[in-house]
Amino acid sequence: MGVLRHMQSYKLLLLFSALIPFGLAQGAPSSNVAWTVETHKMVRKGDAEIGSKIETVETEDVNACTDCHGRGGSEPDRDKHPTLAGQVAAYTFKQLKDYKDGSRENRRMSEAVERLTDEQLAALAAWYAQQPIAEVEVDEDESVSEDTVRLVFRGDKKRLIQPCASCHGPRGEGAIIDVPAIAGQNVKYFVNTMKDYAKGKRANDIYSRMRIIAEALTREEIDELAVYYARLRNDQGSGGPKQAIAD
Amino acid sequence: MHVDPLEKKWMYVVGFITVVMVGSMTYAAIKMNLHPPSNVEAIDPKTLHLSGEFTEDKLGATTNEDGSITVRMVAARYSFYPQMIEVPVDTPVTFRITSPDVLHGVHVPFTNMSTMVVPGYVSEVTTTFLKEGEALFLCNEYCGLGHDYMWSKLKVVPKG
Amino acid sequence: MYNNSKAVAMANLWVAFAAFFVAIVLGLYQVVNRSGRFPQIESHEMYFASVSTHGVLMGFVLTTFFIMGFGYYTANATLKRPLWNRGLAWVAFTVALGGTVLAAIPLLTGHASVLYTFYPPLKAHPAFYIGATLLVVGSWIWCLEMIMSTVTWKRDNPGQVVPLAMYGTTANAIMWLWTSAGVAIEMLFQLIPWSLGLMDTIDPGLARTLFSWTLHAIVYFWLFPAYIAMYTILPKVAGGRLFSDEMARIAFIMLLVISVPIGFHHLYMDPQQSAGFKFLHMLGTFGVAIPTLLTGFTVLASLEGAGRLRGGKGLFGWIGALNWKEPMVVAGMLALFMLIAGGWGGMINASYQMNTLVHNTQWVTGHFHLIFGGTTVIMYLATAYYLWPKLTGRRIASRSMAVMQLWLWAIGMLILTMPWHVLGLLGQPRRISSTPYDSPLVAQWDPHELAMIAGGAVLLFSALLFVLNLLLSHASKTLDRVSDDDWAVAVHPPLSVPRSMNGFALWNGIVAVWMVVAYGIPIVQLLILDAPGSMPWGY
């Protein structure tokens, strides 16, 4: 009897351990931000004035936002940190929320937003959305091939890659509800972000839609896209690149 | 009221045509159980990825106990997720699709896999693919400026 | 004299045909863009702004203004009395035109690229929705005008038979009131408040259901004047008589009663309605084919009579004996031909099961261009040639150019739409501006796209000739006599008809009951289901 009971519990243990990987696969959603009416309204009501004050607040263990991203999010250390100026408010809010609950991993960012409320995150997002994007430094020698421009406007059917422009807009300006503006983003940050998506290190895009695309792109394409989009902001002042391209 | 005899004959012909057409459709509906998609089910499009049937880990093809397949997909600008679906030939496949954003439509050309995808509702279509090979899911309802690029792949493989 | 509506009729007709011409140019741009052969002009933004504008101009503006203008003339010329209220006719025109301009601005500037069907949750600028609503409101004032003209005439002519053309026009007005209610409800209770931010979310399933209420019968709103012309103008112009006045009335009545409660065949593939109601609507949809089949017989029989009166012998000899130099005769025959092709395609679309294979493919687009752009619009063009002398007192600048233009229109439409149907059967989806799919299908589509460009070019040329002819006709030779009595006489002119064929009370009652079942119940079900709504999305 004792032996039987022992075997029963052994089977139970086996069953349990078989379930564990299943449990892991269940996993959390890639982001807990959902665009319900309430969330949407809160972001819309974000007070930019409050946001402008929050970004300079520094505590003993947390930097001010301006330390890394610059005033108004437009003068970041371009080797590491993204430009935040002119970014779609809903997108900024989502990233900050994702940092806060760990859906997007970055120790310093998580610490930075740990003690902020959702309303304060919305305020920051509203503040950054209003800022004009500064010009981005791009090496004159860096070239963007026709093939890359074709990727932007026509995608690649062989790899099932949609055009960047179809979601991010023909001028890289982003779109409703939370598609980010990518025009005028720092080259290094753009490249690192795409690499992180490709590796799965950044995984807060729902239904893996950026991860799938980043994985399919080559390293050269990512480098050129980064230059294209960085320049797009610069060029917009002077008319910008044409939209229709030869197939 | 005066009705010309030839016109009367024509009315009988018209009646006959109508009866034949309506009769064949009624027969196909009742006896052969052929209907357009008719599953009415509401769902919140704003929280699909958070919980419920259409979270990221639940998408794709699963085999049910009776050997039939259920494929859960999300139609979101501008692709169908998962982007590659594999199903066996000659096996009933039930697609359950919904959208977190706008209207879409999905059609596999030359098959009767066709349905609208309306945010707020789950579309359900059951069909059997008869030909092996690669096919396309095409979005056929205007969903924005990138509508042209919205498509994904279906592979029909041998059974077992 | 009693004809006090010439100016307002002409104003409506010119707005219709100006819109028509702009829309044709856009149409050619679209077919060229989609072929992929001219990458320099390709632009998704321009394409979808163009499709939205083209659809609104052709489906709302050309049609509504033409119908209003034709209606005013018909009321004067058949009832032989002034319009019930001419001031109101100008109000209708102004409201409708104002709405059109208000909607055109966002359309042309890319702020309303939500297509003629404006399916939410894609959201356009509110001015678009408000403008479109005003256009419909203007048309309602016209409906009131038509109904009151007939009502007051009947009051002053008790026991008399309402002239057929006016009976049909009034039937059309009543049917339009019934059917436009769907889109009006969608506009007033969903789209306008939602686009203004007064409502947070919208249920696209309910919106589509309400739009489907309008979407089918609106095509009969457009088709009615074509049938009216076929029954009441064509036989006389062809030199014969109308085969049967009563059958024409029966066709009008059936169209009024059956067109509206059948819109779910536009929703066969939709998940918010279920099989039972889709099946019910299918039954009605096949019912509405009947008046068209009856019309085909009556009109052909009338033309055969005319042909035989002109000496035609043998089974088909009457066809050659018709007066092929007469624009209305040419248009009538070509319209009937296109009606057979387009109508058959329509039966496929209406099929409860077969619709699955063609839904939202280019088959559908080919179908409605053939049946609307072909059958209906060719009759509009021919009716314009008929009306111009009556409204201006001058002859048409060139009758032979009119005949040639109508032939080119039909030929161009067939070249455009035949490949279009094939593209749909080959799986090409609707509402795409290019074909970037990784599939051998794309190569199969290519030759059909090229053929369609040729069709579009022929249509543009034909439209040019049409507008030119009308413009020149304003300065052509004046006629000594312009008759308002060019209406077809029946072989057996009815001395009296039953009340049900002289009025609409019974039919309104039937429509009301049928609508409660066919639309009332499904809509209430949707309201109870209360699906979580969607917030606005851009495009």
Coordinates of N, CA and C in Angstrom, one line a residue, chain A residues 74-206:
Chain A
S74 N 15.1 65.9 -26.7 CA 15.6 66.2 -28.0 C 17.1 66.3 -28.1
E75 N 17.8 66.1 -26.9 CA 19.2 66.1 -27.0 C 19.8 65.0 -26.2
P76 N 19.5 63.8 -26.6 CA 20.0 62.6 -25.9 C 21.4 62.3 -26.3
D77 N 22.0 61.5 -25.4 CA 23.3 61.0 -25.8 C 23.1 60.0 -27.0
R78 N 23.4 60.5 -28.2 CA 22.9 59.8 -29.3 C 23.5 58.4 -29.5
D79 N 24.5 58.1 -28.8 CA 25.1 56.7 -29.0 C 24.2 55.7 -28.3
K80 N 23.4 56.1 -27.2 CA 22.7 55.1 -26.5 C 21.2 55.3 -26.4
H81 N 20.8 56.6 -26.3 CA 19.5 56.9 -25.9 C 18.6 57.4 -27.0
P82 N 17.3 57.1 -27.0 CA 16.5 57.6 -28.1 C 16.1 59.0 -27.9
T83 N 15.8 59.6 -29.1 CA 15.1 60.9 -29.1 C 13.7 60.6 -28.7
L84 N 13.2 61.5 -27.8 CA 11.8 61.3 -27.4 C 10.9 62.4 -28.0
A85 N 11.6 63.5 -28.4 CA 10.8 64.7 -28.9 C 9.9 64.3 -30.1
G86 N 8.7 64.8 -30.0 CA 7.8 64.6 -31.2 C 7.2 63.2 -31.3
Q87 N 7.4 62.4 -30.3 CA 7.0 61.0 -30.4 C 5.5 61.0 -30.1
V88 N 4.8 60.0 -30.8 CA 3.4 59.8 -30.6 C 3.1 59.5 -29.1
A89 N 2.3 60.3 -28.5 CA 2.1 60.3 -27.0 C 1.7 58.9 -26.6
A90 N 0.7 58.2 -27.3 CA 0.3 56.9 -26.9 C 1.4 55.9 -26.9
Y91 N 2.3 56.1 -27.8 CA 3.5 55.1 -27.9 C 4.4 55.4 -26.7
T92 N 4.7 56.6 -26.4 CA 5.6 56.9 -25.3 C 5.0 56.4 -24.0
F93 N 3.7 56.6 -23.8 CA 3.0 56.1 -22.6 C 3.2 54.6 -22.5
K94 N 2.9 53.9 -23.6 CA 3.0 52.5 -23.6 C 4.3 52.0 -23.2
Q95 N 5.4 52.6 -23.8 CA 6.7 52.2 -23.4 C 7.0 52.4 -22.0
L96 N 6.6 53.5 -21.4 CA 6.9 53.8 -20.0 C 6.1 52.8 -19.1
K97 N 4.9 52.5 -19.5 CA 4.1 51.5 -18.7 C 4.8 50.1 -18.8
D98 N 5.3 49.8 -20.0 CA 5.9 48.5 -20.2 C 7.2 48.4 -19.4
Y99 N 7.9 49.5 -19.3 CA 9.1 49.5 -18.4 C 8.7 49.3 -17.0
K100 N 7.6 49.9 -16.6 CA 7.2 49.9 -15.2 C 6.8 48.5 -14.8
D101 N 6.1 47.7 -15.6 CA 5.8 46.4 -15.2 C 6.7 45.3 -15.7
G102 N 7.8 45.7 -16.4 CA 8.7 44.7 -16.8 C 8.5 44.1 -18.2
S103 N 7.4 44.5 -18.9 CA 7.2 43.9 -20.2 C 8.3 44.3 -21.1
R104 N 8.9 45.5 -20.9 CA 10.1 45.9 -21.6 C 11.2 46.0 -20.6
E105 N 12.3 45.3 -20.9 CA 13.4 45.2 -19.9 C 14.5 46.2 -20.0
N106 N 14.6 47.0 -18.9 CA 15.8 47.9 -18.9 C 15.8 48.4 -17.4
R107 N 16.9 48.1 -16.7 CA 16.9 48.3 -15.3 C 16.8 49.8 -15.0
R108 N 17.5 50.6 -15.7 CA 17.5 52.0 -15.4 C 16.2 52.7 -15.7
M109 N 15.6 52.3 -16.8 CA 14.3 52.8 -17.2 C 13.2 52.4 -16.1
S110 N 13.3 51.1 -15.8 CA 12.3 50.6 -14.8 C 12.4 51.3 -13.5
E111 N 13.7 51.6 -13.1 CA 13.8 52.4 -11.8 C 13.3 53.8 -12.0
A112 N 13.6 54.3 -13.2 CA 13.2 55.7 -13.4 C 11.7 55.9 -13.3
V113 N 10.9 54.9 -13.7 CA 9.4 55.1 -13.8 C 8.7 54.4 -12.7
E114 N 9.5 53.7 -11.8 CA 8.9 52.9 -10.8 C 7.9 53.7 -9.9
R115 N 8.3 54.9 -9.5 CA 7.4 55.6 -8.6 C 6.5 56.6 -9.3
L116 N 6.4 56.5 -10.6 CA 5.5 57.5 -11.2 C 4.1 56.8 -11.4
T117 N 3.1 57.6 -11.3 CA 1.7 57.1 -11.5 C 1.4 57.1 -13.0
D118 N 0.4 56.4 -13.4 CA 0.0 56.4 -14.8 C -0.3 57.8 -15.3
E119 N -0.9 58.6 -14.5 CA -1.2 60.0 -14.9 C 0.0 60.8 -15.2
Q120 N 1.1 60.5 -14.4 CA 2.3 61.2 -14.5 C 3.0 60.7 -15.8
L121 N 2.9 59.4 -16.1 CA 3.4 58.9 -17.3 C 2.7 59.5 -18.5
A122 N 1.4 59.7 -18.4 CA 0.7 60.3 -19.5 C 1.1 61.8 -19.7
A123 N 1.4 62.4 -18.5 CA 1.9 63.8 -18.6 C 3.2 63.9 -19.3
L124 N 4.1 63.0 -19.0 CA 5.4 63.0 -19.7 C 5.2 62.8 -21.2
A125 N 4.4 61.8 -21.5 CA 4.1 61.5 -22.9 C 3.6 62.7 -23.7
A126 N 2.7 63.4 -23.0 CA 2.1 64.6 -23.7 C 3.2 65.7 -23.9
W127 N 4.0 65.8 -22.9 CA 5.1 66.8 -23.0 C 6.0 66.5 -24.1
Y128 N 6.5 65.3 -24.2 CA 7.4 64.9 -25.3 C 6.7 65.1 -26.7
A129 N 5.4 64.7 -26.7 CA 4.8 64.8 -28.0 C 4.8 66.2 -28.6
Q130 N 4.8 67.2 -27.7 CA 4.7 68.5 -28.2 C 6.1 69.1 -28.7
Q131 N 7.2 68.4 -28.3 CA 8.5 69.0 -28.6 C 8.9 68.9 -30.0
P132 N 9.5 69.9 -30.6 CA 10.0 69.8 -31.9 C 11.2 68.9 -32.0
I133 N 11.3 68.1 -33.0 CA 12.4 67.1 -33.2 C 13.7 67.9 -33.6
A134 N 14.8 67.7 -33.0 CA 16.0 68.4 -33.4 C 16.5 67.6 -34.6
E135 N 17.5 68.3 -35.3 CA 18.1 67.6 -36.4 C 19.0 66.5 -35.9
V136 N 19.1 65.5 -36.7 CA 19.9 64.3 -36.3 C 21.2 64.3 -37.1
E137 N 22.3 64.0 -36.4 CA 23.5 63.9 -37.1 C 23.6 62.6 -37.8
V138 N 23.8 62.8 -39.1 CA 24.1 61.5 -39.9 C 25.3 61.7 -40.8
D139 N 26.1 60.8 -40.8 CA 27.3 60.8 -41.6 C 27.0 61.0 -43.1
E140 N 27.6 62.0 -43.7 CA 27.4 62.4 -45.1 C 27.6 61.2 -46.0
D141 N 28.7 60.4 -45.6 CA 29.1 59.3 -46.5 C 28.1 58.2 -46.5
E142 N 27.3 58.1 -45.5 CA 26.3 56.9 -45.4 C 25.3 57.0 -46.5
S143 N 25.2 56.0 -47.3 CA 24.3 56.0 -48.4 C 23.1 55.1 -48.2
V144 N 22.0 55.4 -48.8 CA 20.8 54.6 -48.7 C 20.5 54.1 -50.1
S145 N 20.5 52.8 -50.3 CA 20.3 52.3 -51.7 C 18.9 52.3 -52.1
E146 N 18.6 52.2 -53.4 CA 17.3 52.1 -53.9 C 16.5 50.9 -53.3
D147 N 17.2 49.9 -53.1 CA 16.6 48.7 -52.5 C 16.0 49.0 -51.1
T148 N 16.7 49.8 -50.4 CA 16.2 50.1 -49.0 C 15.0 51.0 -49.1
V149 N 15.1 52.0 -50.1 CA 13.9 52.9 -50.2 C 12.7 52.0 -50.7
R150 N 13.0 51.0 -51.5 CA 11.9 50.1 -51.9 C 11.3 49.4 -50.7
L151 N 12.1 49.0 -49.8 CA 11.6 48.3 -48.6 C 10.7 49.3 -47.8
V152 N 11.1 50.5 -47.8 CA 10.2 51.5 -47.0 C 8.8 51.6 -47.6
F153 N 8.8 51.7 -49.0 CA 7.5 51.9 -49.6 C 6.8 50.7 -50.2
R154 N 7.5 49.7 -50.4 CA 6.9 48.5 -51.1 C 7.1 47.2 -50.3
G155 N 8.0 47.2 -49.3 CA 8.2 46.0 -48.5 C 9.0 45.0 -49.4
D156 N 8.9 43.7 -48.9 CA 9.5 42.7 -49.7 C 8.6 41.5 -49.7
K157 N 8.0 41.1 -50.8 CA 7.0 40.1 -50.8 C 7.6 38.7 -50.5
K158 N 8.8 38.5 -50.9 CA 9.4 37.2 -50.7 C 9.5 36.9 -49.3
R159 N 9.8 37.9 -48.4 CA 10.0 37.6 -47.0 C 8.7 38.0 -46.2
L160 N 7.7 38.4 -46.9 CA 6.4 38.8 -46.2 C 6.7 40.0 -45.4
I161 N 7.5 40.9 -45.8 CA 7.8 42.2 -45.1 C 6.9 43.3 -45.6
Q162 N 6.0 43.8 -44.8 CA 5.2 45.0 -45.3 C 6.1 46.2 -45.4
P163 N 5.7 47.2 -46.2 CA 6.4 48.4 -46.2 C 6.4 49.1 -44.8
C164 N 7.5 49.7 -44.4 CA 7.6 50.4 -43.2 C 6.5 51.5 -43.2
A165 N 6.4 52.1 -44.4 CA 5.5 53.3 -44.5 C 4.1 52.9 -44.3
S166 N 3.7 51.6 -44.5 CA 2.3 51.3 -44.4 C 1.8 51.5 -42.9
C167 N 2.6 51.2 -41.9 CA 2.2 51.4 -40.6 C 2.8 52.8 -40.0
H168 N 4.1 53.0 -40.3 CA 4.7 54.2 -39.7 C 4.4 55.5 -40.5
G169 N 3.7 55.4 -41.6 CA 3.3 56.6 -42.3 C 4.3 56.9 -43.4
P170 N 3.9 57.6 -44.5 CA 4.8 57.9 -45.6 C 5.9 58.8 -45.2
R171 N 5.8 59.5 -44.1 CA 6.9 60.4 -43.7 C 7.5 59.9 -42.3
G172 N 7.2 58.6 -42.0 CA 7.8 58.1 -40.8 C 7.2 58.8 -39.6
E173 N 6.0 59.3 -39.7 CA 5.4 60.2 -38.6 C 4.7 59.4 -37.6
G174 N 4.5 58.1 -37.8 CA 3.7 57.3 -36.8 C 2.2 57.5 -37.1
A175 N 1.4 56.7 -36.3 CA 0.0 56.7 -36.6 C -0.9 56.3 -35.4
I176 N -2.2 56.6 -35.5 CA -3.1 56.1 -34.5 C -3.0 54.6 -34.4
I177 N -3.1 53.9 -33.3 CA -3.2 54.5 -32.0 C -1.8 54.7 -31.4
D178 N -1.0 53.7 -31.5 CA 0.3 53.7 -30.9 C 1.5 53.3 -31.8
V179 N 1.4 53.7 -33.0 CA 2.5 53.3 -33.9 C 3.5 54.5 -33.8
P180 N 4.8 54.2 -33.5 CA 5.7 55.3 -33.2 C 6.2 56.0 -34.4
A181 N 6.5 57.3 -34.2 CA 7.2 58.1 -35.2 C 8.6 57.5 -35.2
I182 N 9.2 57.3 -36.4 CA 10.6 56.8 -36.5 C 11.4 57.8 -37.3
A183 N 10.8 58.8 -37.9 CA 11.7 59.8 -38.6 C 12.4 60.6 -37.5
G184 N 13.7 60.8 -37.8 CA 14.5 61.6 -36.9 C 15.0 60.9 -35.7
Q185 N 14.9 59.6 -35.7 CA 15.4 58.8 -34.6 C 16.9 58.6 -34.7
N186 N 17.6 58.5 -33.6 CA 19.1 58.3 -33.7 C 19.4 57.0 -34.4
V187 N 20.5 57.1 -35.2 CA 20.9 55.9 -36.0 C 21.2 54.7 -35.1
K188 N 22.1 55.0 -34.1 CA 22.5 53.8 -33.3 C 21.3 53.2 -32.5
Y189 N 20.4 54.1 -32.0 CA 19.3 53.6 -31.2 C 18.4 52.7 -32.1
F190 N 18.2 53.3 -33.3 CA 17.3 52.5 -34.3 C 17.9 51.2 -34.5
V191 N 19.2 51.1 -34.8 CA 19.9 49.8 -35.1 C 19.8 48.9 -33.9
N192 N 20.1 49.4 -32.7 CA 20.0 48.6 -31.5 C 18.6 48.0 -31.3
T193 N 17.6 48.9 -31.5 CA 16.2 48.4 -31.3 C 15.9 47.3 -32.2
M194 N 16.2 47.5 -33.5 CA 15.9 46.4 -34.5 C 16.6 45.1 -34.1
K195 N 17.9 45.3 -33.7 CA 18.6 44.1 -33.3 C 18.0 43.4 -32.1
D196 N 17.5 44.2 -31.1 CA 16.9 43.6 -30.0 C 15.6 42.9 -30.3
Y197 N 14.8 43.5 -31.3 CA 13.6 42.8 -31.7 C 13.9 41.5 -32.4
A198 N 15.0 41.5 -33.2 CA 15.3 40.3 -34.0 C 15.7 39.2 -33.0
K199 N 16.4 39.6 -31.9 CA 16.9 38.5 -31.0 C 15.7 38.2 -30.0
G200 N 14.7 38.9 -30.0 CA 13.6 38.7 -29.0 C 13.9 39.3 -27.7
K201 N 15.0 40.1 -27.6 CA 15.4 40.7 -26.4 C 14.4 41.8 -26.1
R202 N 13.9 42.5 -27.1 CA 12.8 43.4 -26.9 C 11.5 42.7 -27.4
A203 N 10.6 42.6 -26.5 CA 9.4 41.7 -26.9 C 8.1 42.3 -26.4
N204 N 8.0 43.6 -26.4 CA 6.7 44.2 -26.0 C 5.8 44.6 -27.2
D205 N 6.1 44.1 -28.4 CA 5.2 44.4 -29.5 C 4.2 43.2 -29.6
I206 N 2.9 43.6 -29.6 CA 1.9 42.6 -29.5 C 1.9 41.8 -30.8

